[in-house]
Tab-separated table of C-alpha atoms in Angstrom:
chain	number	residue	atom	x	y	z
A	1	UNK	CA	129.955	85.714	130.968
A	2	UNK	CA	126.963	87.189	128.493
A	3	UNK	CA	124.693	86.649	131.047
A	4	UNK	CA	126.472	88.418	133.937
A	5	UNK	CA	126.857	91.657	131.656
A	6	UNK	CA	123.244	91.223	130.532
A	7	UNK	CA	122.338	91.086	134.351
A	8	UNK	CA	124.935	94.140	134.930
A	9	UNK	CA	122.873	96.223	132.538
A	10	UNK	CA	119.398	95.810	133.578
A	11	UNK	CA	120.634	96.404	137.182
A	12	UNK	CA	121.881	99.642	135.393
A	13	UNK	CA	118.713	100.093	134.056
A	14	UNK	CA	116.350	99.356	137.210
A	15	UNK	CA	118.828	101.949	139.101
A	16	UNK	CA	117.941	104.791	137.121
A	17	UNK	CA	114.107	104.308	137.159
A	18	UNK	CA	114.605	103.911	140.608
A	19	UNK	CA	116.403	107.206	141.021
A	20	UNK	CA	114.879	108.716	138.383
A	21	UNK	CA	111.454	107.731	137.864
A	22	UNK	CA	109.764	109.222	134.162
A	23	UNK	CA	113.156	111.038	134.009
A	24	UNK	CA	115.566	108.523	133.728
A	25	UNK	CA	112.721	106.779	131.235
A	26	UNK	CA	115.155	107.543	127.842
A	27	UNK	CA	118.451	106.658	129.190
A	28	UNK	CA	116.433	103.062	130.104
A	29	UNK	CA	114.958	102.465	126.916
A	30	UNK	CA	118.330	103.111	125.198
A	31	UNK	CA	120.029	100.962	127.653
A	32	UNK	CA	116.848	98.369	126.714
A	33	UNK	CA	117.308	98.600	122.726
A	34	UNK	CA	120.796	97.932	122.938
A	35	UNK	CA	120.764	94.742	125.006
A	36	UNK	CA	117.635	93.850	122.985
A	37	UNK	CA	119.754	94.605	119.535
A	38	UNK	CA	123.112	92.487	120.656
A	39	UNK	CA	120.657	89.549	121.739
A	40	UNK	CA	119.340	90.076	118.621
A	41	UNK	CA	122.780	90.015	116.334
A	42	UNK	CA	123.474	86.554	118.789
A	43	UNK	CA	120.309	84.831	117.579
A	44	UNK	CA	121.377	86.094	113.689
A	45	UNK	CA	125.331	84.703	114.302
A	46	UNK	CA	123.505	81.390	115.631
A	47	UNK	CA	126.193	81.818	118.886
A	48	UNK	CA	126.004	84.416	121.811
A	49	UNK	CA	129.527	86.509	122.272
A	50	UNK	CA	132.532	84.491	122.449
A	51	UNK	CA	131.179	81.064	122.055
A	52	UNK	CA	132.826	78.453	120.522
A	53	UNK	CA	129.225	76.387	118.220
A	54	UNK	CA	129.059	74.660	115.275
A	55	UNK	CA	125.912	76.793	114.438
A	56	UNK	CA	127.694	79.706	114.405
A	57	UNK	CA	126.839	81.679	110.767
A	58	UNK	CA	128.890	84.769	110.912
A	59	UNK	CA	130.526	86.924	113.528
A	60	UNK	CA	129.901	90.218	115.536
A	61	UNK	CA	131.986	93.122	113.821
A	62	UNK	CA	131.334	96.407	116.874
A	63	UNK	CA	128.757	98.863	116.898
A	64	UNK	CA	127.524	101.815	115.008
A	65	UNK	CA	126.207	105.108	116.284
A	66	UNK	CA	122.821	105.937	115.478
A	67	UNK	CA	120.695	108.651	116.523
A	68	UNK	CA	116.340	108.258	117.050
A	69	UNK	CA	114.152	110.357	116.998
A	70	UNK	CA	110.945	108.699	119.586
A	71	UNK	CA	108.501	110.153	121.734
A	72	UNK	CA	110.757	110.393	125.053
A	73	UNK	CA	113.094	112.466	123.108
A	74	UNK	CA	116.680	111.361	121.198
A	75	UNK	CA	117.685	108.410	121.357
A	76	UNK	CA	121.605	107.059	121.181
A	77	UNK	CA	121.838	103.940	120.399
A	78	UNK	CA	124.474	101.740	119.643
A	79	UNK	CA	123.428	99.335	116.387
A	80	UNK	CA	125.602	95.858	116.314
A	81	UNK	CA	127.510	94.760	113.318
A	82	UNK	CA	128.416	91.255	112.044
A	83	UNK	CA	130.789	89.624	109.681
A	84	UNK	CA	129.727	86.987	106.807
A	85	UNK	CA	126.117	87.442	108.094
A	86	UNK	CA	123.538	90.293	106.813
A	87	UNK	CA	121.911	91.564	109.866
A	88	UNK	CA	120.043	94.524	110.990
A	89	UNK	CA	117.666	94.868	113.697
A	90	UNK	CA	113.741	94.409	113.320
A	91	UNK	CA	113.018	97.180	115.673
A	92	UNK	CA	114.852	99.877	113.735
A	93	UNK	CA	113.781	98.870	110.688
A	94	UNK	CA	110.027	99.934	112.007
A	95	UNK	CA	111.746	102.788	112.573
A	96	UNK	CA	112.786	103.696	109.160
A	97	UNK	CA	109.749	102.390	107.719
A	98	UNK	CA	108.304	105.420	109.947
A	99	UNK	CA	111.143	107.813	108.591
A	100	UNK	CA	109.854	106.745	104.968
A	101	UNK	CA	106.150	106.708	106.356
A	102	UNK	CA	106.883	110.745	107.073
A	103	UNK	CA	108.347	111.735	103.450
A	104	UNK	CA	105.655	110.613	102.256
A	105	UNK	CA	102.740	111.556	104.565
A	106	UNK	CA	104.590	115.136	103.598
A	107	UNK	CA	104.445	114.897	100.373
A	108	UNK	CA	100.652	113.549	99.920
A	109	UNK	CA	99.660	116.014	102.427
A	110	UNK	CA	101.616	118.607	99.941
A	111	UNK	CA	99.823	116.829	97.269
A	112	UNK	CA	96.394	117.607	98.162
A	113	UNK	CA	97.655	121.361	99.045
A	114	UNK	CA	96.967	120.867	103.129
A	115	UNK	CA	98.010	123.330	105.177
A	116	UNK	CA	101.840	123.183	106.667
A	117	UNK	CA	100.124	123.343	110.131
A	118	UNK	CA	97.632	120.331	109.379
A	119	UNK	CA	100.664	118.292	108.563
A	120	UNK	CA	102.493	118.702	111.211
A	121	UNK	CA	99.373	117.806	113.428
A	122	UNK	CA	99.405	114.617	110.734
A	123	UNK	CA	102.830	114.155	111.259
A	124	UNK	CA	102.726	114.413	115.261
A	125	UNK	CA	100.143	111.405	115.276
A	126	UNK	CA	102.106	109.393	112.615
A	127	UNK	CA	105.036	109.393	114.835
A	128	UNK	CA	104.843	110.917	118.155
A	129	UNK	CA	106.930	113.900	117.421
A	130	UNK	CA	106.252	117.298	117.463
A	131	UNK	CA	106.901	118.975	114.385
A	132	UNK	CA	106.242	122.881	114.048
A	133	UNK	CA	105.401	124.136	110.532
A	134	UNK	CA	108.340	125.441	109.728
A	135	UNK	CA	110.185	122.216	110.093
A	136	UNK	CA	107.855	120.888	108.071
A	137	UNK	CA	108.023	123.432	105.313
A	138	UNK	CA	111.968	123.021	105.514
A	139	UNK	CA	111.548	118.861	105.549
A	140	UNK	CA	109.696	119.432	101.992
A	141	UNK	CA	112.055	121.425	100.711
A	142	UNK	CA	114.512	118.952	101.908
A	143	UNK	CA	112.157	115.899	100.137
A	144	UNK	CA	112.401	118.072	96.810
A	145	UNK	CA	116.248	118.286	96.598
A	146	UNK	CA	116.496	115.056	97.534
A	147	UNK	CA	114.275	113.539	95.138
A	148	UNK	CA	115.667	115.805	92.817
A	149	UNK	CA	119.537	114.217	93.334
A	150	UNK	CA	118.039	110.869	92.941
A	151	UNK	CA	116.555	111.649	90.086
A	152	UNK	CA	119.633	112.902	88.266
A	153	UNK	CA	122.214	110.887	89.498
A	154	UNK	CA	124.580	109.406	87.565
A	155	UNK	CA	123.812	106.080	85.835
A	156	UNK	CA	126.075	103.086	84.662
A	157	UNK	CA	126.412	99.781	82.880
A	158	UNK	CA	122.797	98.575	82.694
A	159	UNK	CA	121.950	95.006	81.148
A	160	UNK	CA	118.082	95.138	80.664
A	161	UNK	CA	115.734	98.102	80.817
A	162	UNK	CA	111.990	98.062	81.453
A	163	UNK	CA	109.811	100.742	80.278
A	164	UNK	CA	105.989	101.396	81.276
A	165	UNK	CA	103.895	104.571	82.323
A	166	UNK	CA	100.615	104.929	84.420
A	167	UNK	CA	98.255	107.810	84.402
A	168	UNK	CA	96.944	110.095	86.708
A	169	UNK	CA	94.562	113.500	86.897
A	170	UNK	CA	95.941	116.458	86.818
A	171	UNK	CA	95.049	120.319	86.752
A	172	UNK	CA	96.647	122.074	83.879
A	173	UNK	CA	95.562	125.324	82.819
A	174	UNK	CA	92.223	125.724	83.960
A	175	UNK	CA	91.264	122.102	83.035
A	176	UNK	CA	91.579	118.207	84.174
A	177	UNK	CA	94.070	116.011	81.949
A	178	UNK	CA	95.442	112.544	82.322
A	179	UNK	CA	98.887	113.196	82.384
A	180	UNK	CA	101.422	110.362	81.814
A	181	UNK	CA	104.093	108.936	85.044
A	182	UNK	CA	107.150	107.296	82.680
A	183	UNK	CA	109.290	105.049	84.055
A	184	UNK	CA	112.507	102.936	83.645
A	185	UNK	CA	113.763	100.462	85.490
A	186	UNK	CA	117.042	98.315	85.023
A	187	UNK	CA	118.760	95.196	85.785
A	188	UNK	CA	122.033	96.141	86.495
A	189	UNK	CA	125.067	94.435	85.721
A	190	UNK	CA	125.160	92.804	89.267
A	191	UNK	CA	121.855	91.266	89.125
A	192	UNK	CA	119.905	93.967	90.919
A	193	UNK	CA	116.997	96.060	90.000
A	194	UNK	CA	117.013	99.850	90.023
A	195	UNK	CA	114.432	102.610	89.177
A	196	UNK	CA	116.636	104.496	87.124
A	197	UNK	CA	114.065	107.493	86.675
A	198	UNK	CA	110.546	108.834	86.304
A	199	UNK	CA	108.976	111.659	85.082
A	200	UNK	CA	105.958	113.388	84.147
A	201	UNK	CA	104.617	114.830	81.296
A	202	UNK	CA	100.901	115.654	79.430
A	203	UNK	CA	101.397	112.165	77.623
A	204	UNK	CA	103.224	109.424	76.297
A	205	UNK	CA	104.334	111.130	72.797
A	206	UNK	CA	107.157	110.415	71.149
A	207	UNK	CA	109.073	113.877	72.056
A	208	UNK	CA	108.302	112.941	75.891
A	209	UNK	CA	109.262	109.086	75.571
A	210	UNK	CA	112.618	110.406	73.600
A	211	UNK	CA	113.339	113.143	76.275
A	212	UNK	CA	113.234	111.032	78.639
A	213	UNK	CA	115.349	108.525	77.258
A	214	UNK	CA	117.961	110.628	76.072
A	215	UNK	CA	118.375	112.314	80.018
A	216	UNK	CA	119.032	108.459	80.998
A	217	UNK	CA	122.109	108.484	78.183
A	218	UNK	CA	122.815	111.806	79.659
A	219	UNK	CA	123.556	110.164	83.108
A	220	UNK	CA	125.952	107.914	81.915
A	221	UNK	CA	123.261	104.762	81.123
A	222	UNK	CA	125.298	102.151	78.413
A	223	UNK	CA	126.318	98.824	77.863
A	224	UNK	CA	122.039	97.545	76.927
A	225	UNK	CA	121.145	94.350	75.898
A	226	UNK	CA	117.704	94.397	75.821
A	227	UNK	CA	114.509	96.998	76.470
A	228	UNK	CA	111.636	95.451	77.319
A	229	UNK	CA	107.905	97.523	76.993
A	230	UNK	CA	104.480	97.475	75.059
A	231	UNK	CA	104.261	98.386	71.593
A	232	UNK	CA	102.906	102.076	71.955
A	233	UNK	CA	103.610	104.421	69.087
A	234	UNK	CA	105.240	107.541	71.077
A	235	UNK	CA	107.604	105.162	73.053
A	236	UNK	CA	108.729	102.725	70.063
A	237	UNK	CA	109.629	105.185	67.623
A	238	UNK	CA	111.306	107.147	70.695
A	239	UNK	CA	113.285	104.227	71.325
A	240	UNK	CA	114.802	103.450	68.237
A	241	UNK	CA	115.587	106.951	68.066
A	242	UNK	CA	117.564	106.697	71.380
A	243	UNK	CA	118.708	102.490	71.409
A	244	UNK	CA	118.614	101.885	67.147
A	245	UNK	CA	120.812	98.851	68.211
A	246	UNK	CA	119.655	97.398	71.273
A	247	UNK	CA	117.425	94.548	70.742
A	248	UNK	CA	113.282	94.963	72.034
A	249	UNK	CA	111.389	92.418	73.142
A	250	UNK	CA	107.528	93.497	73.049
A	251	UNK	CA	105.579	92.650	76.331
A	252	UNK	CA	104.232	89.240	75.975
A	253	UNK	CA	100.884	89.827	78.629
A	254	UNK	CA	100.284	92.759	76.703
A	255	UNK	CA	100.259	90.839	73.269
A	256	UNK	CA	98.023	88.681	74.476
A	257	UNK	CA	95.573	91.244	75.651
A	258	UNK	CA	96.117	93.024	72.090
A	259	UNK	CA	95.433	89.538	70.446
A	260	UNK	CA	92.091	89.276	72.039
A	261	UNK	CA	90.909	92.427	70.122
A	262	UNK	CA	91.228	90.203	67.119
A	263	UNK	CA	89.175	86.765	68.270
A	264	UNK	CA	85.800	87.261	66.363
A	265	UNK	CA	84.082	85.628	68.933
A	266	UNK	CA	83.792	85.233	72.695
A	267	UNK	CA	83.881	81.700	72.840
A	268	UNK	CA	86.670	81.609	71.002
A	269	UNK	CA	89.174	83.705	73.504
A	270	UNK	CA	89.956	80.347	75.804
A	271	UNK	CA	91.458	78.414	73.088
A	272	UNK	CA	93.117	81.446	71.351
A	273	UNK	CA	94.974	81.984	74.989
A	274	UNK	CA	95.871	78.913	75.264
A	275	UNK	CA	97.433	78.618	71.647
A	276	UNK	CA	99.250	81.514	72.196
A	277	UNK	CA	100.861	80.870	75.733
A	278	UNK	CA	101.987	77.186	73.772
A	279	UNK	CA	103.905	79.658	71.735
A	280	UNK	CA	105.564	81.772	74.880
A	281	UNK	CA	106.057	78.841	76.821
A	282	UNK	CA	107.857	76.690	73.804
A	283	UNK	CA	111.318	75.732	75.114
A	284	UNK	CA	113.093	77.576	72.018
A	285	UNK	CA	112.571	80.148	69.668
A	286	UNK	CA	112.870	77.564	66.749
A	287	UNK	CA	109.717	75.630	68.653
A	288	UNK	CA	108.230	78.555	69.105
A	289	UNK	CA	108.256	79.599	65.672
A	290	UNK	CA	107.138	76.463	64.825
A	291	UNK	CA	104.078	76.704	66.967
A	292	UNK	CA	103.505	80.173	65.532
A	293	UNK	CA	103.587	78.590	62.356
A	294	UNK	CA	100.721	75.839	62.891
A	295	UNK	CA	98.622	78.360	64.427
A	296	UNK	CA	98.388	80.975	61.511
A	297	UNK	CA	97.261	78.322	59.473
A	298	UNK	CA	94.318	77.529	62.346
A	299	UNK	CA	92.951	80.435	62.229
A	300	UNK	CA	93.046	81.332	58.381
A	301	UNK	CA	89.743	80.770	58.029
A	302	UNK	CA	87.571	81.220	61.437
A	303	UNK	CA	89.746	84.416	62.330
A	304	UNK	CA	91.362	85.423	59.494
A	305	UNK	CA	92.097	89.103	60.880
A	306	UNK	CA	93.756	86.940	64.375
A	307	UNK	CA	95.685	84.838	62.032
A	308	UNK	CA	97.465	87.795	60.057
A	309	UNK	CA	98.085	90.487	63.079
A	310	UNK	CA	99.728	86.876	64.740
A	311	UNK	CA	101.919	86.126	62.335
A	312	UNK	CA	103.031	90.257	61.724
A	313	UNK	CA	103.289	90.536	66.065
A	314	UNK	CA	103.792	87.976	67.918
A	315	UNK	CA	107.580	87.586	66.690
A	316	UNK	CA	107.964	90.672	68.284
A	317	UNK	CA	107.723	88.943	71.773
A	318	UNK	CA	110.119	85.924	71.141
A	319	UNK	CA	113.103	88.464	71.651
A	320	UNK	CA	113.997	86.819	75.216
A	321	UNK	CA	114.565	83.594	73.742
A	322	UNK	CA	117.902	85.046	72.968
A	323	UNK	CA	118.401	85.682	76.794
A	324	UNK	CA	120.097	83.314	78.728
A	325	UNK	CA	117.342	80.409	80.261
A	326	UNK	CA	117.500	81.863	83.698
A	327	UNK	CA	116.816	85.321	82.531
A	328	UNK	CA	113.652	84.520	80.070
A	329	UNK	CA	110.749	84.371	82.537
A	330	UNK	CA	111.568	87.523	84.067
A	331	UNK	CA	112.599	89.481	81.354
A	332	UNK	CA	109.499	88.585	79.095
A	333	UNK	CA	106.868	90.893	79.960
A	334	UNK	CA	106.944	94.566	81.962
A	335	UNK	CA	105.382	92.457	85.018
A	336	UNK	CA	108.114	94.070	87.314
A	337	UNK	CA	107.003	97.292	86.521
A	338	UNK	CA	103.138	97.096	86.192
A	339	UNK	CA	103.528	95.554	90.241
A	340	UNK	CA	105.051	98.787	90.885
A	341	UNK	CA	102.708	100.950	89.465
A	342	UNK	CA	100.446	99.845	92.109
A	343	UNK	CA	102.513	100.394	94.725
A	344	UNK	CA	102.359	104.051	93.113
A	345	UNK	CA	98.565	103.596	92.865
A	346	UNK	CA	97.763	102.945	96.497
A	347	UNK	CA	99.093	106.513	97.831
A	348	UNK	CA	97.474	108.276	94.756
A	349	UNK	CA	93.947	107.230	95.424
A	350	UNK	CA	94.438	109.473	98.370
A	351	UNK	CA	95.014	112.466	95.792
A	352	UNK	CA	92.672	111.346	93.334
A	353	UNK	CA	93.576	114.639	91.128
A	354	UNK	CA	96.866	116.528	91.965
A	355	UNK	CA	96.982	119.952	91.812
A	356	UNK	CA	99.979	120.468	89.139
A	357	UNK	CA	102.496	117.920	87.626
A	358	UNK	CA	104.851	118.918	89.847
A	359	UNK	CA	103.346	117.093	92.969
A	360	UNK	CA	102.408	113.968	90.986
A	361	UNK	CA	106.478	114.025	90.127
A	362	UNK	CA	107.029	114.357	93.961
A	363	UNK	CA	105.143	111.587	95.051
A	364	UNK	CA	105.824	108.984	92.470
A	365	UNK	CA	109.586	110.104	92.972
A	366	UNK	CA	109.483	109.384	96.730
A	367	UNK	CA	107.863	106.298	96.421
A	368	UNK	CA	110.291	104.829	93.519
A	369	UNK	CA	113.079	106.320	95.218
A	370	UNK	CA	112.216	103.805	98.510
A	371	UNK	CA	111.543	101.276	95.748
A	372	UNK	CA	114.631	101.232	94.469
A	373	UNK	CA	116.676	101.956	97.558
A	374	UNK	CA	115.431	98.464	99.136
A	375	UNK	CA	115.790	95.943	95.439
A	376	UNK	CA	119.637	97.825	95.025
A	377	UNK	CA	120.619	96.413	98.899
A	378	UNK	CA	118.278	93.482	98.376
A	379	UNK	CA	118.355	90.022	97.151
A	380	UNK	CA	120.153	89.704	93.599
A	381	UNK	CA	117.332	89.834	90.976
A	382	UNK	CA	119.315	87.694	88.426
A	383	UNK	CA	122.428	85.960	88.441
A	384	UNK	CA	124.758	87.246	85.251
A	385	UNK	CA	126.444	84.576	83.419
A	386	UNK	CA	129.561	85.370	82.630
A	387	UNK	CA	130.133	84.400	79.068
A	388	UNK	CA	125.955	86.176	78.781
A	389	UNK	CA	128.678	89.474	78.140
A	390	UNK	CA	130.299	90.097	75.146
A	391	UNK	CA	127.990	91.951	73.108
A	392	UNK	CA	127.647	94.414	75.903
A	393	UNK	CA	131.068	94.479	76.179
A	394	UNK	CA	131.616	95.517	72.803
A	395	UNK	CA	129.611	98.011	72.510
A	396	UNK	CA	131.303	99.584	75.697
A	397	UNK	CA	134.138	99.039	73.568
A	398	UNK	CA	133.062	101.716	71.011
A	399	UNK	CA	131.910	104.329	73.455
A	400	UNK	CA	128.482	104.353	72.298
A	401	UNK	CA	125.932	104.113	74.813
A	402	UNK	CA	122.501	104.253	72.103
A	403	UNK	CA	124.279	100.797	71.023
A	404	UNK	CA	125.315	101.348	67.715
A	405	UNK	CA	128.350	99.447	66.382
């Protein structure tokens, strides 16, 4: 039966190249991507329409209209659904990756202040369409209030939040400065991760850190746990400013950097690593207390200024221990974040120095904004015990989102 309407439809198609030659070339390839996107949904449901197979995962669930723009013109195609299956098909997700590829191709081209008319001549070799300059003058403006909605929507229950910035160059009045990209991202109370915001400003001081902040309360951010982040002076007196009851735990790879400052000697470093990863990787706070213990008494007397800034630190980054066992590896260090500074990294080498902070905001924020959209309909980041609620749930209780009792 599948195969006879298969056969049916490429009989279809053969007719109109046939009849049509190079003009009946669209109506083919749409008639091609939709038999090539139901074959595809068959090999996802592990059974082709209709059949009866005990490797059958899910089941087809109709079609959705969807409109492509390609080089033979627009496309309307017909995109299968399923049931008890995630599915979506590979060739249209190059296709969005192309979408994506174009926001941003605008807004690094807008970056490095190109011309509207070199863009679109950028844009017509990035995807095969031709784009005038007006369109893509309007498509920017477009990118702007877009990014600008994502960047102020609202917010909600958030377990964990990760804080970190990167720098870039920047012209500001008449001169080059480093200005600072902030960023938050959460773990929301589903398990999934979400770049709840960015900004820029000249640095990380504690009025910028606390501004910041304070616009994600604004959006409706509560119900913390736990902020994770490094231990610099503008962003930890803006946080307890902002979260005076919600529990830090200070980035343990960045510790250990910081602790290196403090080994008198080079041949030391090895063993002073590996001491201090026994006390991260201890299967308890108690243990690793204990470790801490023994090892400020090692280094009294061949690094006495190691052995004090250990035992004043280091308890700083045993916070997580708290967190439920699942939760600890992940949640101990701003990893997550410094592997997405890169992927902010790779586009601004391109730049190299932006013209005002306002195009540094627009490309970071169309880059996150991508980021996020794909981890929020992703795989779950952590599973969320339960019982792991309470003290969340209390402070929900008492309206206050800074998490004060």
């Amino acid at each position: 039966m599948a195969h006879d309407v298969q056969s049916t439809r490429f009989d279809e198609l053969l007719q109109l190249l046939c009849e049509h030659g190079f003009d009946g070339m669209s109506e083919a390839i749409e008639i091609l991507m939709n038999e090539a996107m139901k074959l595809e949904r068959s090999e996802a449901l592990g059974a082709l329409p209709y059949e009866r197979s005990d490797s059958r995962r899910g089941y087809a669930n109709g079609f959705k209209s969807k409109t492509v723009n390609s080089r033979l013109g627009r496309l309307e195609l017909q995109v299968p659904q399923t049931r008890d299956v995630e599915f979506y098909p590979s060739a249209l997700e190059r296709g969005e990756r192309s979408e994506r590829a174009l926001k941003l191709a605008v807004a690094e081209m807008y970056v490095q202040g190109v011309s509207t008319r070199k863009v679109a001549e950028i844009t017509r070799e990035l995807c095969g369409l031709d784009v005038s300059s007006s369109q893509v003058s309007r498509a920017a403006s477009v990118l702007d209030d877009e990014l600008e909605a994502w960047r102020t929507r609202p917010l909600g229950a958030v377990r964990y939040l990760i804080l970190d910035a990167r720098y870039e160059k920047v012209r500001h009045g008449g001169s080059v400065r480093d200005c600072a990209v902030l960023i938050a991202v959460g773990v929301l109370d589903n398990g999934q991760r979400s770049v709840l915001g960015v900004s820029v400003s000249l640095s990380e001081a504690e009025v910028h850190w606390r501004n910041f902040l304070d616009h994600l309360i604004e959006r409706g951010l509560h119900g913390l746990e736990l902020i994770v982040s490094d231990d610099h002076s503008g962003l930890k007196q803006a946080r307890k400013a902002s979260f005076p009851s919600v529990a830090w735990q200070r980035c343990q790879f960045h510790l250990m950097q910081n602790a290196l400052h403090y080994v008198p000697k080079v041949s030391m470093r090895t063993e002073a690593t590996r001491d201090l990863r026994n006390v991260f990787n201890a299967s308890s706070r108690s243990e690793a207390e204990r470790v801490l213990k023994q090892l400020v008494k090692k280094y009294e007397t061949t690094a006495p200024d190691l052995s004090s800034w250990m035992d004043e630190n280091i308890p700083e980054g045993l916070t997580v221990f708290a967190l439920h066992a699942t939760h600890q590896r992940r949640l101990r260090t701003t990893n997550m974040l410094e592997r997405l500074n890169q992927e902010i990294k790779r586009p601004t080498r391109v730049a190299t120095l932006f013209p005002n902070e306002a195009s540094l905001l627009r490309l970071a924020s169309a880059i996150l904004s991508e980021t996020s959209e794909e981890w929020e309909t992703g795989k779950i980041y952590l599973t969320m015990p339960t019982t792991a609620r309470a003290k969340g749930t209390q402070r929900e209780a008492s309206g206050d989102p800074r998490g004060r009792q």
